């Protein structure tokens, strides 16, 4: 299977106006074509959108969209999934038009997380024009596809879910980290540790994290990467000025080397805003067990 990147995220929210302010005025994203009073589409690069936030009754992940190269790759992906016993649903014309893609299938991972696999995402060739001159990282300096960033999703059935992403979707396990029970209050009881896993289909250290417990929104956090450390610092100032709760102080992670902070989002989960993430060579990468979340910083509040 040849999945290339995390292409987009779709979220439902009961607080759309808060999300509009949060993403545009604080995160420095750009409102995109197709936004309405009931939906905000957001650009961070030359794709027509990377985030779609839809008004609803609750706050939850609607889909993580992963990208393949073309129609043949999507057909092969669907066939391999069905052969593995995964239920696959073809998107209808209205969904393709709304997502601005040429082809798409719906499925769920073993923990019930909603996924979409697609090809042919439309581009917007107009200048991005972010409000603070900030620039997001979605490719390598050579132009390699890194995608939106990363997303961490709950995976109570951790072993089965990890096997699905590794053995069915073809992601590479980059590293794992044992978490004490206090860090996973919704994990399986009676275990001394719960293990979190980080995976990717491309050179970004991880595009996906699997949290070994349940979480009502169906998402733990998503990360966007910025081109400069100053971009991160300016956003931290905006967060604090706006009174947004900072979930974790600035720090550098031990696994992907990202310098970042975490802030509460309107939907009951978090956003990581970072710089200088590790780019790896999948051909010689060796999976590791991390024994500390960060080299320095990342002091968690609560």
Short mmCIF file of C-alpha atoms in Angstrom, two decimals:
data_model
loop_
_atom_site.label_atom_id
_atom_site.label_comp_id
_atom_site.label_asym_id
_atom_site.label_seq_id
_atom_site.Cartn_x
_atom_site.Cartn_y
_atom_site.Cartn_z
CA UNK A 1 0.00 0.00 0.00
CA UNK A 2 1.36 3.40 -0.94
CA UNK A 3 -0.06 6.07 1.36
CA UNK A 4 1.95 9.26 1.06
CA UNK A 5 0.86 11.73 3.78
CA UNK A 6 -1.76 13.05 6.17
CA UNK A 7 -3.62 15.28 3.74
CA UNK A 8 -6.32 16.89 5.86
CA UNK A 9 -8.44 16.72 9.00
CA UNK A 10 -12.19 17.20 9.33
CA UNK A 11 -13.62 18.23 12.71
CA UNK A 12 -17.13 18.76 14.04
CA UNK A 13 -17.65 21.43 16.66
CA UNK A 14 -20.38 22.97 18.76
CA UNK A 15 -18.27 26.17 18.91
CA UNK A 16 -17.66 27.16 15.30
CA UNK A 17 -17.24 30.88 15.99
CA UNK A 18 -14.57 30.10 18.61
CA UNK A 19 -12.76 27.84 16.16
CA UNK A 20 -12.91 30.52 13.46
CA UNK A 21 -11.23 33.02 15.77
CA UNK A 22 -8.78 30.44 17.11
CA UNK A 23 -7.54 29.26 13.72
CA UNK A 24 -7.47 32.60 11.92
CA UNK A 25 -6.50 35.13 14.59
CA UNK A 26 -4.29 32.95 16.80
CA UNK A 27 -2.93 30.02 14.75
CA UNK A 28 -2.46 32.29 11.72
CA UNK A 29 -4.26 30.12 9.17
CA UNK A 30 -6.15 31.49 6.17
CA UNK A 31 -9.88 31.13 5.55
CA UNK A 32 -10.36 29.20 2.33
CA UNK A 33 -12.83 28.82 -0.49
CA UNK A 34 -15.98 26.96 0.49
CA UNK A 35 -16.31 28.43 3.98
CA UNK A 36 -19.86 29.23 5.09
CA UNK A 37 -21.66 30.16 8.29
CA UNK A 38 -21.74 26.43 9.07
CA UNK A 39 -18.23 25.45 8.01
CA UNK A 40 -14.72 26.88 8.08
CA UNK A 41 -12.19 25.68 5.51
CA UNK A 42 -8.58 26.56 6.29
CA UNK A 43 -5.46 26.88 4.17
CA UNK A 44 -1.86 26.62 5.34
CA UNK A 45 -0.21 26.01 1.94
CA UNK A 46 -1.18 25.60 -1.72
CA UNK A 47 -3.91 23.03 -1.06
CA UNK A 48 -7.46 24.36 -1.14
CA UNK A 49 -7.75 23.38 2.51
CA UNK A 50 -5.97 21.30 5.13
CA UNK A 51 -8.62 21.65 7.85
CA UNK A 52 -12.40 21.61 7.56
CA UNK A 53 -14.34 22.48 10.72
CA UNK A 54 -18.07 21.83 10.53
CA UNK A 55 -20.79 23.09 12.87
CA UNK A 56 -22.56 20.32 14.78
CA UNK A 57 -23.86 19.22 18.15
CA UNK A 58 -20.57 17.93 19.56
CA UNK A 59 -16.81 18.24 19.29
CA UNK A 60 -15.17 15.30 17.55
CA UNK A 61 -12.91 14.09 14.78
CA UNK A 62 -14.94 13.45 11.63
CA UNK A 63 -12.06 12.09 9.57
CA UNK A 64 -8.31 11.97 9.13
CA UNK A 65 -7.65 12.07 5.39
CA UNK A 66 -4.60 10.21 4.07
CA UNK A 67 -3.35 10.75 0.54
CA UNK A 68 -2.32 8.34 -2.22
CA UNK A 69 -0.74 9.20 -5.56
CA UNK A 70 -3.51 8.61 -8.10
CA UNK A 71 -6.64 6.69 -9.09
CA UNK A 72 -4.78 3.41 -9.60
CA UNK A 73 -3.21 3.69 -6.14
CA UNK A 74 -6.62 4.33 -4.56
CA UNK A 75 -8.15 1.33 -6.35
CA UNK A 76 -5.26 -0.88 -5.22
CA UNK A 77 -5.62 0.43 -1.65
CA UNK A 78 -9.35 -0.34 -1.60
CA UNK A 79 -8.73 -3.85 -2.92
CA UNK A 80 -6.01 -4.56 -0.33
CA UNK A 81 -8.21 -3.27 2.48
CA UNK A 82 -11.15 -5.43 1.42
CA UNK A 83 -8.86 -8.46 1.15
CA UNK A 84 -7.79 -7.77 4.74
CA UNK A 85 -11.42 -7.77 5.86
CA UNK A 86 -11.77 -3.99 6.24
CA UNK A 87 -15.13 -2.49 5.32
CA UNK A 88 -14.62 0.15 2.62
CA UNK A 89 -17.21 2.61 1.33
CA UNK A 90 -16.79 4.58 -1.87
CA UNK A 91 -17.49 8.31 -1.56
CA UNK A 92 -20.41 9.78 -3.47
CA UNK A 93 -20.19 12.72 -5.86
CA UNK A 94 -21.31 15.24 -3.23
CA UNK A 95 -18.53 14.14 -0.88
CA UNK A 96 -15.89 14.39 -3.61
CA UNK A 97 -17.06 17.91 -4.44
CA UNK A 98 -17.07 18.97 -0.81
CA UNK A 99 -13.60 17.54 -0.10
CA UNK A 100 -12.28 18.88 -3.46
CA UNK A 101 -10.70 15.52 -4.35
CA UNK A 102 -10.90 13.22 -7.40
CA UNK A 103 -11.44 9.96 -5.52
CA UNK A 104 -12.05 8.88 -1.92
CA UNK A 105 -12.91 5.89 0.24
CA UNK A 106 -14.21 5.79 3.83
CA UNK A 107 -13.12 3.28 6.49
CA UNK A 108 -12.36 2.90 10.20
CA UNK A 109 -9.32 1.62 12.01
CA UNK A 110 -9.73 -1.16 14.66
CA UNK A 111 -10.25 1.45 17.41
CA UNK A 112 -13.11 3.02 15.44
CA UNK A 113 -11.23 6.13 14.28
CA UNK A 114 -12.75 7.47 11.03
CA UNK A 115 -10.37 7.56 8.08
CA UNK A 116 -10.60 8.76 4.49
CA UNK A 117 -8.08 7.79 1.82
CA UNK A 118 -8.10 10.02 -1.24
CA UNK A 119 -6.27 11.23 -4.33
CA UNK A 120 -6.34 14.37 -6.47
CA UNK A 121 -6.65 17.13 -3.85
CA UNK A 122 -7.28 20.51 -5.53
CA UNK A 123 -4.72 23.28 -5.27
CA UNK A 124 -5.18 27.01 -4.72
CA UNK A 125 -2.59 28.91 -6.76
CA UNK A 126 -3.22 32.30 -5.14
CA UNK A 127 -0.71 33.69 -2.61
CA UNK A 128 -1.38 32.33 0.86
CA UNK A 129 -1.10 35.67 2.68
CA UNK A 130 -1.05 34.51 6.30
CA UNK A 131 -1.98 37.27 8.76
CA UNK A 132 1.40 37.40 10.54
CA UNK A 133 3.72 36.42 7.71
CA UNK A 134 3.99 32.95 9.28
CA UNK A 135 4.67 30.00 7.01
CA UNK A 136 3.72 26.36 7.64
CA UNK A 137 5.87 23.33 6.77
CA UNK A 138 4.10 20.71 4.65
CA UNK A 139 7.03 19.57 2.48
CA UNK A 140 10.77 19.01 2.67
CA UNK A 141 13.15 21.65 1.28
CA UNK A 142 13.49 19.38 -1.77
CA UNK A 143 9.72 19.32 -2.26
CA UNK A 144 8.93 15.95 -0.69
CA UNK A 145 5.38 15.59 0.60
CA UNK A 146 5.14 15.78 4.42
CA UNK A 147 1.43 16.55 4.63
CA UNK A 148 -0.55 18.61 7.10
CA UNK A 149 1.49 17.70 10.16
CA UNK A 150 0.47 14.96 12.55
CA UNK A 151 -2.58 13.79 14.45
CA UNK A 152 -2.78 11.72 17.63
CA UNK A 153 -5.89 9.56 17.99
CA UNK A 154 -7.18 7.32 20.79
CA UNK A 155 -6.45 3.63 20.32
CA UNK A 156 -7.80 1.57 23.25
CA UNK A 157 -7.23 -1.57 21.14
CA UNK A 158 -3.60 -0.55 20.81
CA UNK A 159 -2.07 -3.81 19.56
CA UNK A 160 -4.67 -4.44 16.88
CA UNK A 161 -4.65 -0.80 15.81
CA UNK A 162 -0.85 -0.68 15.57
CA UNK A 163 -0.85 -3.85 13.48
CA UNK A 164 -3.46 -2.30 11.16
CA UNK A 165 -1.37 0.79 10.45
CA UNK A 166 1.88 -1.15 10.10
CA UNK A 167 0.78 -4.28 8.28
CA UNK A 168 -2.27 -3.13 6.32
CA UNK A 169 -1.74 0.59 5.62
CA UNK A 170 2.05 0.23 5.43
CA UNK A 171 3.07 2.96 7.89
CA UNK A 172 6.54 2.70 9.43
CA UNK A 173 6.78 2.52 13.23
CA UNK A 174 9.24 5.21 14.27
CA UNK A 175 9.21 4.79 18.03
CA UNK A 176 7.16 3.92 21.11
CA UNK A 177 6.95 5.24 24.65
CA UNK A 178 5.61 3.69 27.85
CA UNK A 179 3.16 5.87 29.77
CA UNK A 180 2.25 5.34 33.44
CA UNK A 181 -1.42 4.70 34.27
CA UNK A 182 -1.83 8.26 35.57
CA UNK A 183 -1.17 9.52 32.02
CA UNK A 184 -3.80 7.18 30.55
CA UNK A 185 -6.80 7.27 32.90
CA UNK A 186 -8.97 5.61 30.25
CA UNK A 187 -6.46 2.84 29.46
CA UNK A 188 -6.98 -0.81 30.22
CA UNK A 189 -6.92 -1.33 34.01
CA UNK A 190 -4.35 -3.49 35.77
CA UNK A 191 -1.42 -2.61 33.52
CA UNK A 192 1.74 -1.04 34.94
CA UNK A 193 2.36 0.88 31.72
CA UNK A 194 0.49 1.75 28.54
CA UNK A 195 2.44 2.14 25.31
CA UNK A 196 2.05 5.01 22.87
CA UNK A 197 3.24 4.56 19.27
CA UNK A 198 4.36 7.01 16.58
CA UNK A 199 4.21 6.15 12.87
CA UNK A 200 4.51 7.75 9.44
CA UNK A 201 4.20 6.90 5.74
CA UNK A 202 6.78 9.55 4.75
CA UNK A 203 9.91 11.36 5.94
CA UNK A 204 8.16 13.34 8.69
CA UNK A 205 9.14 11.62 11.93
CA UNK A 206 5.49 10.90 12.66
CA UNK A 207 2.24 11.72 10.94
CA UNK A 208 0.21 9.63 13.38
CA UNK A 209 0.30 8.93 17.10
CA UNK A 210 -1.70 6.18 18.81
CA UNK A 211 -2.72 7.06 22.37
CA UNK A 212 -3.46 3.89 24.40
CA UNK A 213 -6.78 4.99 25.86
CA UNK A 214 -10.19 6.43 25.02
CA UNK A 215 -10.96 10.13 24.59
CA UNK A 216 -14.48 11.45 23.83
CA UNK A 217 -13.56 13.84 20.96
CA UNK A 218 -11.77 11.00 19.16
CA UNK A 219 -8.62 13.12 18.90
CA UNK A 220 -5.87 13.90 21.40
CA UNK A 221 -4.18 16.68 19.44
CA UNK A 222 -3.04 17.71 16.01
CA UNK A 223 0.24 19.41 15.16
CA UNK A 224 1.15 22.04 12.61
CA UNK A 225 4.78 22.92 11.96
CA UNK A 226 6.13 26.42 11.29
CA UNK A 227 9.19 27.54 9.35
CA UNK A 228 10.78 29.58 12.13
CA UNK A 229 11.08 29.50 15.90
CA UNK A 230 9.88 33.10 15.95
CA UNK A 231 6.61 31.98 14.31
CA UNK A 232 6.09 29.65 17.28
CA UNK A 233 7.00 32.29 19.85
CA UNK A 234 4.71 34.91 18.34
CA UNK A 235 1.82 32.44 18.43
CA UNK A 236 2.56 31.61 22.06
CA UNK A 237 2.31 35.33 22.82
CA UNK A 238 -1.02 35.51 20.98
CA UNK A 239 -2.33 32.53 22.92
CA UNK A 240 -1.42 34.08 26.24
CA UNK A 241 -2.81 37.48 25.30
CA UNK A 242 -6.11 35.85 24.28
CA UNK A 243 -6.29 33.89 27.53
CA UNK A 244 -6.06 30.49 25.84
CA UNK A 245 -4.98 27.83 28.39
CA UNK A 246 -1.45 26.58 27.65
CA UNK A 247 -1.48 22.82 28.18
CA UNK A 248 2.29 22.42 27.95
CA UNK A 249 5.14 24.91 28.04
CA UNK A 250 7.66 25.29 25.24
CA UNK A 251 10.01 22.32 24.96
CA UNK A 252 11.89 20.02 22.58
CA UNK A 253 10.59 16.48 22.12
CA UNK A 254 13.02 13.59 22.35
CA UNK A 255 11.54 11.60 19.45
CA UNK A 256 10.89 14.06 16.62
CA UNK A 257 13.05 16.88 18.07
CA UNK A 258 10.16 19.32 17.59
CA UNK A 259 10.35 22.56 19.55
CA UNK A 260 6.73 23.22 20.42
CA UNK A 261 4.04 24.10 22.91
CA UNK A 262 0.54 22.71 23.36
CA UNK A 263 -2.59 24.82 23.81
CA UNK A 264 -6.19 23.92 24.52
CA UNK A 265 -8.48 24.07 21.50
CA UNK A 266 -12.20 24.91 21.66
CA UNK A 267 -13.12 21.25 21.15
CA UNK A 268 -11.78 19.70 24.34
CA UNK A 269 -8.45 18.57 22.90
CA UNK A 270 -5.15 20.27 22.08
CA UNK A 271 -3.16 21.81 19.25
CA UNK A 272 0.62 21.49 19.07
CA UNK A 273 2.41 24.38 17.39
CA UNK A 274 6.00 23.52 16.53
CA UNK A 275 9.25 24.09 14.65
CA UNK A 276 12.26 22.07 13.48
CA UNK A 277 10.71 18.60 13.34
CA UNK A 278 12.96 15.67 12.47
CA UNK A 279 13.09 14.49 8.85
CA UNK A 280 14.13 10.83 8.62
CA UNK A 281 15.31 8.40 5.95
CA UNK A 282 12.84 5.47 6.12
CA UNK A 283 15.39 3.16 4.46
CA UNK A 284 17.74 3.16 7.47
CA UNK A 285 15.40 4.11 10.31
CA UNK A 286 15.41 1.81 13.36
CA UNK A 287 12.40 1.88 15.71
CA UNK A 288 13.23 2.89 19.27
CA UNK A 289 11.70 3.03 22.73
CA UNK A 290 11.72 6.56 24.13
CA UNK A 291 12.17 6.87 27.90
CA UNK A 292 11.39 10.58 28.16
CA UNK A 293 8.88 12.75 26.36
CA UNK A 294 11.27 15.68 25.91
CA UNK A 295 14.89 16.76 26.21
CA UNK A 296 13.77 19.92 28.00
CA UNK A 297 10.59 21.87 28.68
CA UNK A 298 7.10 20.61 27.93
CA UNK A 299 5.95 21.08 31.51
CA UNK A 300 2.35 19.85 31.52
CA UNK A 301 -0.39 21.76 33.32
CA UNK A 302 -2.70 19.20 34.92
#
